[in-house]
mmCIF file of C-alpha atoms in Angstrom:
data_model
loop_
_atom_site.group_PDB
_atom_site.id
_atom_site.type_symbol
_atom_site.label_atom_id
_atom_site.label_comp_id
_atom_site.label_asym_id
_atom_site.label_seq_id
_atom_site.Cartn_x
_atom_site.Cartn_y
_atom_site.Cartn_z
ATOM 1 C CA MET A 264 134.346 124.414 89.554
ATOM 2 C CA ALA A 265 131.359 125.546 87.474
ATOM 3 C CA GLU A 266 127.624 126.137 87.622
ATOM 4 C CA LEU A 267 125.128 124.022 86.071
ATOM 5 C CA GLN A 268 122.451 125.510 83.634
ATOM 6 C CA PHE A 269 119.429 123.342 82.718
ATOM 7 C CA SER A 270 116.450 123.589 80.637
ATOM 8 C CA ALA A 271 114.747 120.622 79.181
ATOM 9 C CA ALA A 272 111.394 119.387 77.641
ATOM 10 C CA VAL A 273 110.499 115.644 77.112
ATOM 11 C CA ALA A 274 107.005 115.601 75.758
ATOM 12 C CA GLU A 275 106.148 111.858 76.357
ATOM 13 C CA ARG A 276 106.691 112.696 80.065
ATOM 14 C CA ALA A 277 104.932 115.972 80.033
ATOM 15 C CA PHE A 278 108.095 117.424 81.555
ATOM 16 C CA GLU A 279 109.518 120.874 81.183
ATOM 17 C CA VAL A 280 111.794 122.208 83.699
ATOM 18 C CA ALA A 281 114.636 124.875 83.974
ATOM 19 C CA PHE A 282 116.802 126.026 86.548
ATOM 20 C CA GLU A 283 120.369 126.725 87.342
ATOM 21 C CA VAL A 284 122.751 125.670 90.183
ATOM 22 C CA ALA A 285 125.624 127.873 91.064
ATOM 23 C CA ALA A 286 129.081 126.518 91.653
ATOM 24 C CA GLY A 287 129.301 125.268 95.387
ATOM 25 C CA GLU A 288 125.866 125.049 95.682
ATOM 26 C CA VAL A 289 123.372 122.233 96.701
ATOM 27 C CA LEU A 290 119.915 122.255 95.129
ATOM 28 C CA ALA A 291 117.366 119.632 96.572
ATOM 29 C CA ILE A 292 114.585 118.498 94.477
ATOM 30 C CA LEU A 293 111.531 117.290 96.000
ATOM 31 C CA GLY A 294 108.219 115.848 94.340
ATOM 32 C CA PRO A 295 105.808 112.838 94.334
ATOM 33 C CA ASN A 296 106.679 110.013 92.463
ATOM 34 C CA GLY A 297 106.609 110.337 88.626
ATOM 35 C CA ALA A 298 106.626 114.251 88.943
ATOM 36 C CA GLY A 299 109.969 114.466 86.835
ATOM 37 C CA LYS A 300 112.904 114.273 89.482
ATOM 38 C CA SER A 301 114.904 111.169 87.946
ATOM 39 C CA THR A 302 114.076 112.609 84.448
ATOM 40 C CA THR A 303 116.030 115.625 85.529
ATOM 41 C CA LEU A 304 118.883 113.832 86.614
ATOM 42 C CA HIS A 305 118.994 111.543 83.534
ATOM 43 C CA VAL A 306 119.012 114.491 81.096
ATOM 44 C CA ILE A 307 121.950 116.142 83.090
ATOM 45 C CA ALA A 308 124.022 112.631 83.027
ATOM 46 C CA GLY A 309 123.206 111.940 79.358
ATOM 47 C CA LEU A 310 121.300 108.961 80.025
ATOM 48 C CA LEU A 311 118.016 110.533 78.250
ATOM 49 C CA GLN A 312 118.091 113.088 75.452
ATOM 50 C CA PRO A 313 115.365 115.715 75.565
ATOM 51 C CA ASP A 314 113.172 116.689 72.763
ATOM 52 C CA SER A 315 114.285 120.250 73.267
ATOM 53 C CA GLY A 316 116.902 121.855 75.726
ATOM 54 C CA VAL A 317 120.204 122.783 76.567
ATOM 55 C CA VAL A 318 122.520 121.546 79.566
ATOM 56 C CA ARG A 319 125.748 123.391 80.140
ATOM 57 C CA VAL A 320 128.326 123.241 82.879
ATOM 58 C CA GLY A 321 130.529 126.398 83.034
ATOM 59 C CA GLY A 322 131.602 126.880 79.425
ATOM 60 C CA ARG A 323 131.066 123.306 78.430
ATOM 61 C CA THR A 324 127.876 122.372 76.480
ATOM 62 C CA LEU A 325 126.775 118.942 77.278
ATOM 63 C CA THR A 326 123.414 118.969 75.609
ATOM 64 C CA ASP A 327 121.972 121.351 72.860
ATOM 65 C CA THR A 328 119.135 119.963 70.759
ATOM 66 C CA ALA A 329 119.067 122.967 68.493
ATOM 67 C CA ALA A 330 122.572 122.534 67.758
ATOM 68 C CA GLY A 331 122.729 118.692 67.667
ATOM 69 C CA THR A 332 125.215 118.362 70.661
ATOM 70 C CA GLN A 333 124.664 115.191 73.026
ATOM 71 C CA VAL A 334 127.966 114.713 74.764
ATOM 72 C CA ALA A 335 128.345 110.954 75.763
ATOM 73 C CA THR A 336 127.704 110.084 79.425
ATOM 74 C CA HIS A 337 131.353 109.088 80.102
ATOM 75 C CA ASP A 338 132.639 112.329 78.808
ATOM 76 C CA ARG A 339 130.472 114.465 80.772
ATOM 77 C CA ARG A 340 132.184 114.928 83.952
ATOM 78 C CA VAL A 341 129.157 114.220 85.830
ATOM 79 C CA GLY A 342 129.021 111.910 88.935
ATOM 80 C CA LEU A 343 125.830 110.098 89.695
ATOM 81 C CA LEU A 344 125.386 108.428 93.171
ATOM 82 C CA LEU A 345 122.226 106.245 93.522
ATOM 83 C CA GLN A 346 120.430 104.627 96.170
ATOM 84 C CA ASP A 347 122.085 101.361 95.343
ATOM 85 C CA PRO A 348 125.786 101.663 95.365
ATOM 86 C CA LEU A 349 126.138 99.488 92.250
ATOM 87 C CA LEU A 350 129.933 98.355 93.006
ATOM 88 C CA PHE A 351 131.559 95.937 90.911
ATOM 89 C CA PRO A 352 131.206 92.682 93.069
ATOM 90 C CA HIS A 353 134.369 90.991 91.514
ATOM 91 C CA LEU A 354 136.587 93.780 92.201
ATOM 92 C CA SER A 355 138.118 95.046 95.578
ATOM 93 C CA VAL A 356 136.934 98.377 97.226
ATOM 94 C CA GLN A 357 140.537 99.759 96.052
ATOM 95 C CA ALA A 358 139.712 98.617 92.429
ATOM 96 C CA ASN A 359 136.279 99.660 92.442
ATOM 97 C CA VAL A 360 137.341 103.360 93.372
ATOM 98 C CA GLU A 361 140.247 103.295 91.046
ATOM 99 C CA PHE A 362 137.980 102.616 88.134
ATOM 100 C CA ALA A 363 136.649 106.030 88.123
ATOM 101 C CA PRO A 364 139.804 107.920 87.498
ATOM 102 C CA ARG A 365 141.005 105.003 85.179
ATOM 103 C CA SER A 366 137.843 105.509 83.306
ATOM 104 C CA ARG A 367 138.678 109.176 82.466
ATOM 105 C CA GLY A 368 142.126 108.288 81.301
ATOM 106 C CA ALA A 369 144.204 108.748 84.491
ATOM 107 C CA GLY A 370 147.296 106.304 84.616
ATOM 108 C CA ARG A 371 147.411 103.404 87.068
ATOM 109 C CA ALA A 372 149.414 105.175 89.464
ATOM 110 C CA VAL A 373 147.350 108.329 89.599
ATOM 111 C CA ALA A 374 144.257 106.150 89.735
ATOM 112 C CA ARG A 375 145.638 104.573 92.824
ATOM 113 C CA ARG A 376 146.559 107.725 94.703
ATOM 114 C CA SER A 377 143.115 109.048 94.109
ATOM 115 C CA ALA A 378 141.447 105.878 95.301
ATOM 116 C CA THR A 379 143.487 105.826 98.455
ATOM 117 C CA THR A 380 142.888 109.448 99.097
ATOM 118 C CA TRP A 381 139.037 109.125 98.757
ATOM 119 C CA LEU A 382 138.859 105.969 100.641
ATOM 120 C CA GLY A 383 140.683 107.949 103.520
ATOM 121 C CA GLU A 384 138.190 110.790 103.126
ATOM 122 C CA VAL A 385 135.138 108.431 103.691
ATOM 123 C CA GLY A 386 136.961 106.700 106.387
ATOM 124 C CA LEU A 387 137.444 103.358 104.926
ATOM 125 C CA ALA A 388 141.274 103.416 103.942
ATOM 126 C CA GLU A 389 141.689 100.133 105.702
ATOM 127 C CA PHE A 390 138.891 98.388 103.759
ATOM 128 C CA GLY A 391 140.699 98.462 100.205
ATOM 129 C CA GLU A 392 141.233 94.905 99.849
ATOM 130 C CA ARG A 393 137.824 93.763 100.958
ATOM 131 C CA LYS A 394 135.064 92.942 98.206
ATOM 132 C CA PRO A 395 131.734 94.620 97.910
ATOM 133 C CA GLY A 396 130.164 91.539 99.411
ATOM 134 C CA GLN A 397 132.041 91.955 102.733
ATOM 135 C CA LEU A 398 130.745 95.421 103.546
ATOM 136 C CA SER A 399 127.676 96.800 105.486
ATOM 137 C CA GLY A 400 125.108 98.966 103.467
ATOM 138 C CA GLY A 401 126.583 102.115 104.949
ATOM 139 C CA GLN A 402 130.242 101.078 104.101
ATOM 140 C CA ALA A 403 129.052 99.983 100.429
ATOM 141 C CA GLN A 404 127.563 103.523 100.185
ATOM 142 C CA ARG A 405 130.411 105.387 101.201
ATOM 143 C CA VAL A 406 132.563 103.487 98.745
ATOM 144 C CA ALA A 407 130.108 104.514 96.159
ATOM 145 C CA ILE A 408 130.827 108.130 97.397
ATOM 146 C CA ALA A 409 134.432 107.793 97.147
ATOM 147 C CA ARG A 410 134.075 106.418 93.532
ATOM 148 C CA ALA A 411 132.065 109.163 92.486
ATOM 149 C CA LEU A 412 134.279 111.806 93.886
ATOM 150 C CA ALA A 413 137.528 110.235 92.564
ATOM 151 C CA ALA A 414 136.074 110.640 89.004
ATOM 152 C CA GLU A 415 136.485 114.347 89.779
ATOM 153 C CA PRO A 416 133.086 115.312 88.511
ATOM 154 C CA GLU A 417 132.106 119.004 87.908
ATOM 155 C CA VAL A 418 128.437 118.138 88.840
ATOM 156 C CA LEU A 419 127.381 115.762 91.349
ATOM 157 C CA LEU A 420 123.957 113.998 91.329
ATOM 158 C CA LEU A 421 122.403 112.077 94.315
ATOM 159 C CA ASP A 422 119.526 110.293 93.933
ATOM 160 C CA GLU A 423 118.011 109.277 97.214
ATOM 161 C CA PRO A 424 121.643 108.183 98.477
ATOM 162 C CA LEU A 425 120.599 107.598 102.158
ATOM 163 C CA ALA A 426 117.312 105.664 101.380
ATOM 164 C CA GLY A 427 117.472 102.375 102.930
ATOM 165 C CA LEU A 428 120.205 103.032 105.611
ATOM 166 C CA ASP A 429 119.431 102.773 109.107
ATOM 167 C CA VAL A 430 119.319 106.031 111.119
ATOM 168 C CA ALA A 431 122.754 106.013 112.529
ATOM 169 C CA VAL A 432 124.408 105.081 109.263
ATOM 170 C CA ALA A 433 122.325 107.464 107.300
ATOM 171 C CA ALA A 434 123.580 110.427 109.839
ATOM 172 C CA SER A 435 127.128 109.511 109.232
ATOM 173 C CA VAL A 436 126.876 109.582 105.462
ATOM 174 C CA ARG A 437 124.643 112.565 105.411
ATOM 175 C CA ALA A 438 127.522 114.327 107.471
ATOM 176 C CA LEU A 439 130.140 113.199 105.000
ATOM 177 C CA LEU A 440 128.216 114.485 101.955
ATOM 178 C CA ARG A 441 127.760 117.748 103.781
ATOM 179 C CA ARG A 442 131.566 118.069 103.996
ATOM 180 C CA VAL A 443 132.549 117.181 100.602
ATOM 181 C CA THR A 444 129.771 119.075 98.945
ATOM 182 C CA ALA A 445 130.905 122.266 100.780
ATOM 183 C CA ALA A 446 134.541 121.590 100.534
ATOM 184 C CA GLU A 447 134.782 120.870 96.597
ATOM 185 C CA GLY A 448 132.829 123.569 95.289
ATOM 186 C CA ARG A 449 130.881 121.648 92.654
ATOM 187 C CA ALA A 450 127.247 122.062 91.585
ATOM 188 C CA THR A 451 125.089 119.399 93.322
ATOM 189 C CA VAL A 452 121.615 118.240 92.650
ATOM 190 C CA LEU A 453 119.970 115.975 95.297
ATOM 191 C CA ILE A 454 117.113 114.207 94.886
ATOM 192 C CA THR A 455 115.176 113.159 98.228
ATOM 193 C CA HIS A 456 112.105 112.461 100.108
ATOM 194 C CA ASP A 457 113.523 113.210 103.542
ATOM 195 C CA LEU A 458 113.436 116.492 105.145
ATOM 196 C CA LEU A 459 116.598 116.038 107.063
ATOM 197 C CA ASP A 460 118.605 115.900 103.747
ATOM 198 C CA VAL A 461 117.080 119.142 102.813
ATOM 199 C CA LEU A 462 117.711 120.857 106.102
ATOM 200 C CA THR A 463 121.466 119.657 106.422
ATOM 201 C CA LEU A 464 122.674 119.452 102.813
ATOM 202 C CA ALA A 465 120.697 121.893 100.524
ATOM 203 C CA ASP A 466 120.915 125.617 99.960
ATOM 204 C CA ARG A 467 117.858 125.738 97.881
ATOM 205 C CA VAL A 468 115.029 123.493 97.272
ATOM 206 C CA MET A 469 112.853 122.976 94.083
ATOM 207 C CA VAL A 470 109.568 121.371 94.156
ATOM 208 C CA ILE A 471 108.488 119.433 90.900
ATOM 209 C CA GLU A 472 104.686 118.391 90.425
ATOM 210 C CA SER A 473 103.429 116.945 87.130
ATOM 211 C CA GLY A 474 106.680 117.586 85.164
ATOM 212 C CA GLY A 475 107.113 121.265 85.937
ATOM 213 C CA VAL A 476 108.592 123.550 88.678
ATOM 214 C CA ALA A 477 105.903 124.418 91.292
ATOM 215 C CA GLU A 478 108.403 126.315 93.282
ATOM 216 C CA ILE A 479 112.214 127.029 94.009
ATOM 217 C CA GLY A 480 113.937 129.086 96.529
ATOM 218 C CA PRO A 481 116.309 129.017 99.418
ATOM 219 C CA VAL A 482 115.520 126.145 101.782
ATOM 220 C CA ARG A 483 114.187 128.727 104.392
ATOM 221 C CA ASP A 484 111.709 130.359 102.267
ATOM 222 C CA VAL A 485 110.214 127.382 100.689
ATOM 223 C CA LEU A 486 109.757 125.630 103.970
ATOM 224 C CA ALA A 487 108.401 128.836 105.776
ATOM 225 C CA ALA A 488 105.730 129.435 103.037
ATOM 226 C CA PRO A 489 105.302 126.392 100.555
ATOM 227 C CA ARG A 490 103.117 127.262 97.651
ATOM 228 C CA SER A 491 102.925 123.748 96.426
ATOM 229 C CA MET A 492 101.005 120.778 97.898
ATOM 230 C CA PHE A 493 104.149 118.744 98.268
ATOM 231 C CA GLY A 494 105.935 121.523 99.642
ATOM 232 C CA ALA A 495 103.494 121.838 102.410
ATOM 233 C CA ARG A 496 103.418 118.183 103.060
ATOM 234 C CA ILE A 497 107.133 117.739 103.258
ATOM 235 C CA ALA A 498 107.431 120.467 105.686
ATOM 236 C CA GLY A 499 104.893 118.955 108.083
ATOM 237 C CA VAL A 500 107.216 118.801 111.099
ATOM 238 C CA ASN A 501 108.509 121.406 113.536
ATOM 239 C CA VAL A 502 111.614 122.908 112.808
ATOM 240 C CA VAL A 503 113.419 125.525 114.965
ATOM 241 C CA ARG A 504 116.817 126.876 113.814
ATOM 242 C CA GLY A 505 119.466 128.261 116.229
ATOM 243 C CA VAL A 506 123.054 128.150 117.296
ATOM 244 C CA ARG A 507 124.646 125.438 119.412
ATOM 245 C CA ASP A 508 124.359 126.020 123.207
ATOM 246 C CA GLY A 509 126.117 123.393 124.954
ATOM 247 C CA ARG A 510 126.357 119.805 123.897
ATOM 248 C CA GLU A 511 122.746 119.104 123.750
ATOM 249 C CA ALA A 512 120.919 122.418 123.152
ATOM 250 C CA LEU A 513 120.358 125.034 120.747
ATOM 251 C CA ARG A 514 119.419 128.575 121.356
ATOM 252 C CA ALA A 515 116.650 130.106 118.857
ATOM 253 C CA ALA A 516 116.689 133.651 117.706
ATOM 254 C CA ASP A 517 114.381 134.659 120.624
ATOM 255 C CA GLY A 518 116.660 133.435 123.195
ATOM 256 C CA THR A 519 114.677 130.191 123.704
ATOM 257 C CA LEU A 520 116.842 127.188 124.948
ATOM 258 C CA TRP A 521 115.902 123.939 123.095
ATOM 259 C CA HIS A 522 117.352 120.679 124.569
ATOM 260 C CA GLY A 523 117.459 117.653 122.302
ATOM 261 C CA ILE A 524 119.572 114.666 121.066
ATOM 262 C CA PRO A 525 122.412 115.692 118.840
ATOM 263 C CA ALA A 526 122.641 113.638 115.614
ATOM 264 C CA ALA A 527 125.831 112.216 114.297
ATOM 265 C CA ASP A 528 125.923 115.248 111.748
ATOM 266 C CA ALA A 529 125.556 117.848 114.399
ATOM 267 C CA PRO A 530 128.946 119.839 114.337
ATOM 268 C CA ALA A 531 130.322 121.080 117.325
ATOM 269 C CA ASP A 532 130.159 124.766 116.523
ATOM 270 C CA ASP A 533 127.822 125.777 114.088
ATOM 271 C CA GLU A 534 124.085 126.581 113.319
ATOM 272 C CA LEU A 535 121.644 123.832 114.194
ATOM 273 C CA VAL A 536 118.141 123.064 113.543
ATOM 274 C CA ALA A 537 115.742 120.988 116.119
ATOM 275 C CA VAL A 538 113.549 118.957 114.728
ATOM 276 C CA PHE A 539 110.380 117.048 116.069
ATOM 277 C CA SER A 540 106.905 116.080 115.378
ATOM 278 C CA PRO A 541 103.534 117.828 116.147
ATOM 279 C CA ALA A 542 102.613 114.769 117.787
ATOM 280 C CA ALA A 543 105.374 115.027 120.396
ATOM 281 C CA VAL A 544 104.100 118.304 121.555
ATOM 282 C CA ALA A 545 101.843 118.634 124.646
ATOM 283 C CA VAL A 546 99.697 121.860 125.094
ATOM 284 C CA TYR A 547 98.817 123.424 128.612
ATOM 285 C CA ARG A 548 96.946 126.447 129.818
ATOM 286 C CA GLU A 549 99.718 127.038 132.367
ATOM 287 C CA LEU A 550 103.170 126.496 132.457
ATOM 288 C CA PRO A 551 103.690 123.033 133.799
ATOM 289 C CA HIS A 552 105.972 122.732 136.898
ATOM 290 C CA GLY A 553 108.500 120.171 137.892
ATOM 291 C CA SER A 554 108.810 118.703 134.191
ATOM 292 C CA PRO A 555 112.225 118.117 132.330
ATOM 293 C CA ARG A 556 110.324 119.447 129.074
ATOM 294 C CA ASN A 557 111.128 122.172 126.751
ATOM 295 C CA SER A 558 108.580 124.750 127.063
ATOM 296 C CA VAL A 559 107.803 127.800 125.124
ATOM 297 C CA GLN A 560 104.599 130.336 125.176
ATOM 298 C CA VAL A 561 102.905 130.859 122.049
ATOM 299 C CA ARG A 562 99.849 132.243 120.493
ATOM 300 C CA VAL A 563 97.454 130.112 118.706
ATOM 301 C CA ALA A 564 96.876 131.049 115.181
ATOM 302 C CA GLU A 565 94.594 128.369 114.037
ATOM 303 C CA LEU A 566 93.034 124.970 114.833
ATOM 304 C CA ASP A 567 92.440 122.047 112.310
ATOM 305 C CA ALA A 568 90.429 119.162 113.423
ATOM 306 C CA ASP A 569 91.171 115.630 111.436
ATOM 307 C CA GLY A 570 88.899 112.869 112.865
ATOM 308 C CA SER A 571 90.107 112.294 116.418
ATOM 309 C CA ARG A 572 93.260 114.531 115.992
ATOM 310 C CA VAL A 573 93.127 118.362 116.384
ATOM 311 C CA ARG A 574 96.418 120.252 115.016
ATOM 312 C CA VAL A 575 96.886 123.420 117.046
ATOM 313 C CA ARG A 576 99.191 125.771 115.025
ATOM 314 C CA ALA A 577 100.978 128.919 116.772
ATOM 315 C CA GLU A 578 101.911 131.985 115.200
ATOM 316 C CA GLU A 579 104.915 132.146 113.184
ATOM 317 C CA GLN A 580 108.539 131.962 115.007
ATOM 318 C CA SER A 581 110.231 135.117 115.805
ATOM 319 C CA ASP A 582 112.677 134.553 113.072
ATOM 320 C CA GLY A 583 109.845 134.401 110.401
ATOM 321 C CA ALA A 584 109.693 130.453 110.333
ATOM 322 C CA PRO A 585 106.583 128.723 110.279
ATOM 323 C CA GLY A 586 104.580 128.487 113.559
ATOM 324 C CA LEU A 587 104.957 125.396 115.838
ATOM 325 C CA ALA A 588 102.305 122.867 115.527
ATOM 326 C CA ALA A 589 100.939 120.296 118.146
ATOM 327 C CA ASP A 590 98.650 117.575 117.550
ATOM 328 C CA ILE A 591 96.602 116.734 120.248
ATOM 329 C CA THR A 592 93.250 114.574 120.783
ATOM 330 C CA ALA A 593 89.911 115.980 120.158
ATOM 331 C CA GLU A 594 89.086 115.366 123.913
ATOM 332 C CA SER A 595 92.233 117.340 125.032
ATOM 333 C CA ALA A 596 91.241 120.221 122.792
ATOM 334 C CA ALA A 597 87.792 120.175 124.246
ATOM 335 C CA ASN A 598 89.003 120.253 127.799
ATOM 336 C CA LEU A 599 91.467 123.234 126.807
ATOM 337 C CA ARG A 600 88.659 125.085 125.142
ATOM 338 C CA LEU A 601 91.129 126.497 122.794
ATOM 339 C CA ALA A 602 90.549 129.332 120.285
ATOM 340 C CA ALA A 603 92.537 131.341 117.928
ATOM 341 C CA GLY A 604 94.311 134.011 119.845
ATOM 342 C CA ASP A 605 94.727 132.211 122.907
ATOM 343 C CA GLU A 606 98.110 132.065 124.687
ATOM 344 C CA VAL A 607 99.345 128.502 125.564
ATOM 345 C CA TRP A 608 102.414 126.491 126.551
ATOM 346 C CA PHE A 609 103.826 124.158 124.130
ATOM 347 C CA THR A 610 105.916 121.516 125.644
ATOM 348 C CA VAL A 611 108.167 118.670 124.315
ATOM 349 C CA LYS A 612 110.413 116.195 125.774
ATOM 350 C CA ALA A 613 114.012 116.500 125.066
ATOM 351 C CA GLN A 614 114.237 112.966 123.856
ATOM 352 C CA GLU A 615 111.896 113.795 121.024
ATOM 353 C CA ILE A 616 114.105 116.499 119.611
ATOM 354 C CA VAL A 617 116.849 115.858 117.258
ATOM 355 C CA LEU A 618 119.472 118.259 116.626
ATOM 356 C CA HIS A 619 120.960 118.437 113.242
ATOM 357 C CA ALA A 620 123.464 120.504 111.146
ATOM 358 C CA ALA A 621 121.546 123.202 109.428
ATOM 359 C CA ALA A 622 121.916 123.909 105.744
ATOM 360 C CA ARG A 623 124.605 126.331 104.706
ATOM 361 C CA ARG A 624 122.780 129.574 103.770
ATOM 362 C CA ALA A 625 121.924 130.396 100.354
ATOM 363 C CA THR A 626 124.208 133.255 99.133
ATOM 364 C CA SER A 627 122.088 134.358 96.244
#
């Protein structure tokens, strides 16, 4: 597979963005509506010609405005997966997936074998004769993934592929995407508003604001110290990284054991992240006894009042990740008489914590 090089400007949209995605890497693009996320994908896919720019995949040039190069969408070897599966309603599931290799010139027998293989990969081998109208939303999205991959794209573009799916289905599709993006070694660009997609799928994250790159870097670095407003907002949950310790727990770098509920995408033996809301965290001066909660002692770094809510932010975690946060009522904060520098206990119930597979570590 090959790396993706992207540089483009679209004056009408006040868009000017440049980045690279290595072969086998997943780059998540975050940003508010209208920031330029979809414009990025449309330029890569050849659906939009920029005013100036270059798009290269390995040694192939797909767009070069200076040279007058604009490869047609169907010749780009780029797979685009949207929130809407966009399956052909009159074709069977098998025929929908066969369409991808057939459209790039593969013979009937080759297309059939490819479709059968990919339907097996997404767990729908027995659904080949069904029509899209007979599928659930999650099944239809898995067919769309099979169709996108059956085309053997060198670049995979994912535009909110899990939006609209229920939690259980989204977790299973997320696990599937994690597996195929890791195994196939292609450059992948993911647009999402879901922090879980970033944590479980991406190697790096890029935040686009007002048509430009606000920040880009490894997921860990961007979430630990976001420099953009949107990056700070998207990182507003508690995230603890560690390794699996038993079926329903992870052990953090400092040895703390966090018990939670494993998601469908949590692997049997791999790095995990524990994700939980600041609103799920209770704050105590002394360690509570007889409670089945996760408890960790922290030092208060800052307090931030917002109406009736007070956010208590602890000092950064031992691995350098952002400090844990707790949202408590103003009354509770007054009773606790908290101040920066105080040592307190943060506790959270196991059922409030979800354990997810952590993103693969970036290698560059």
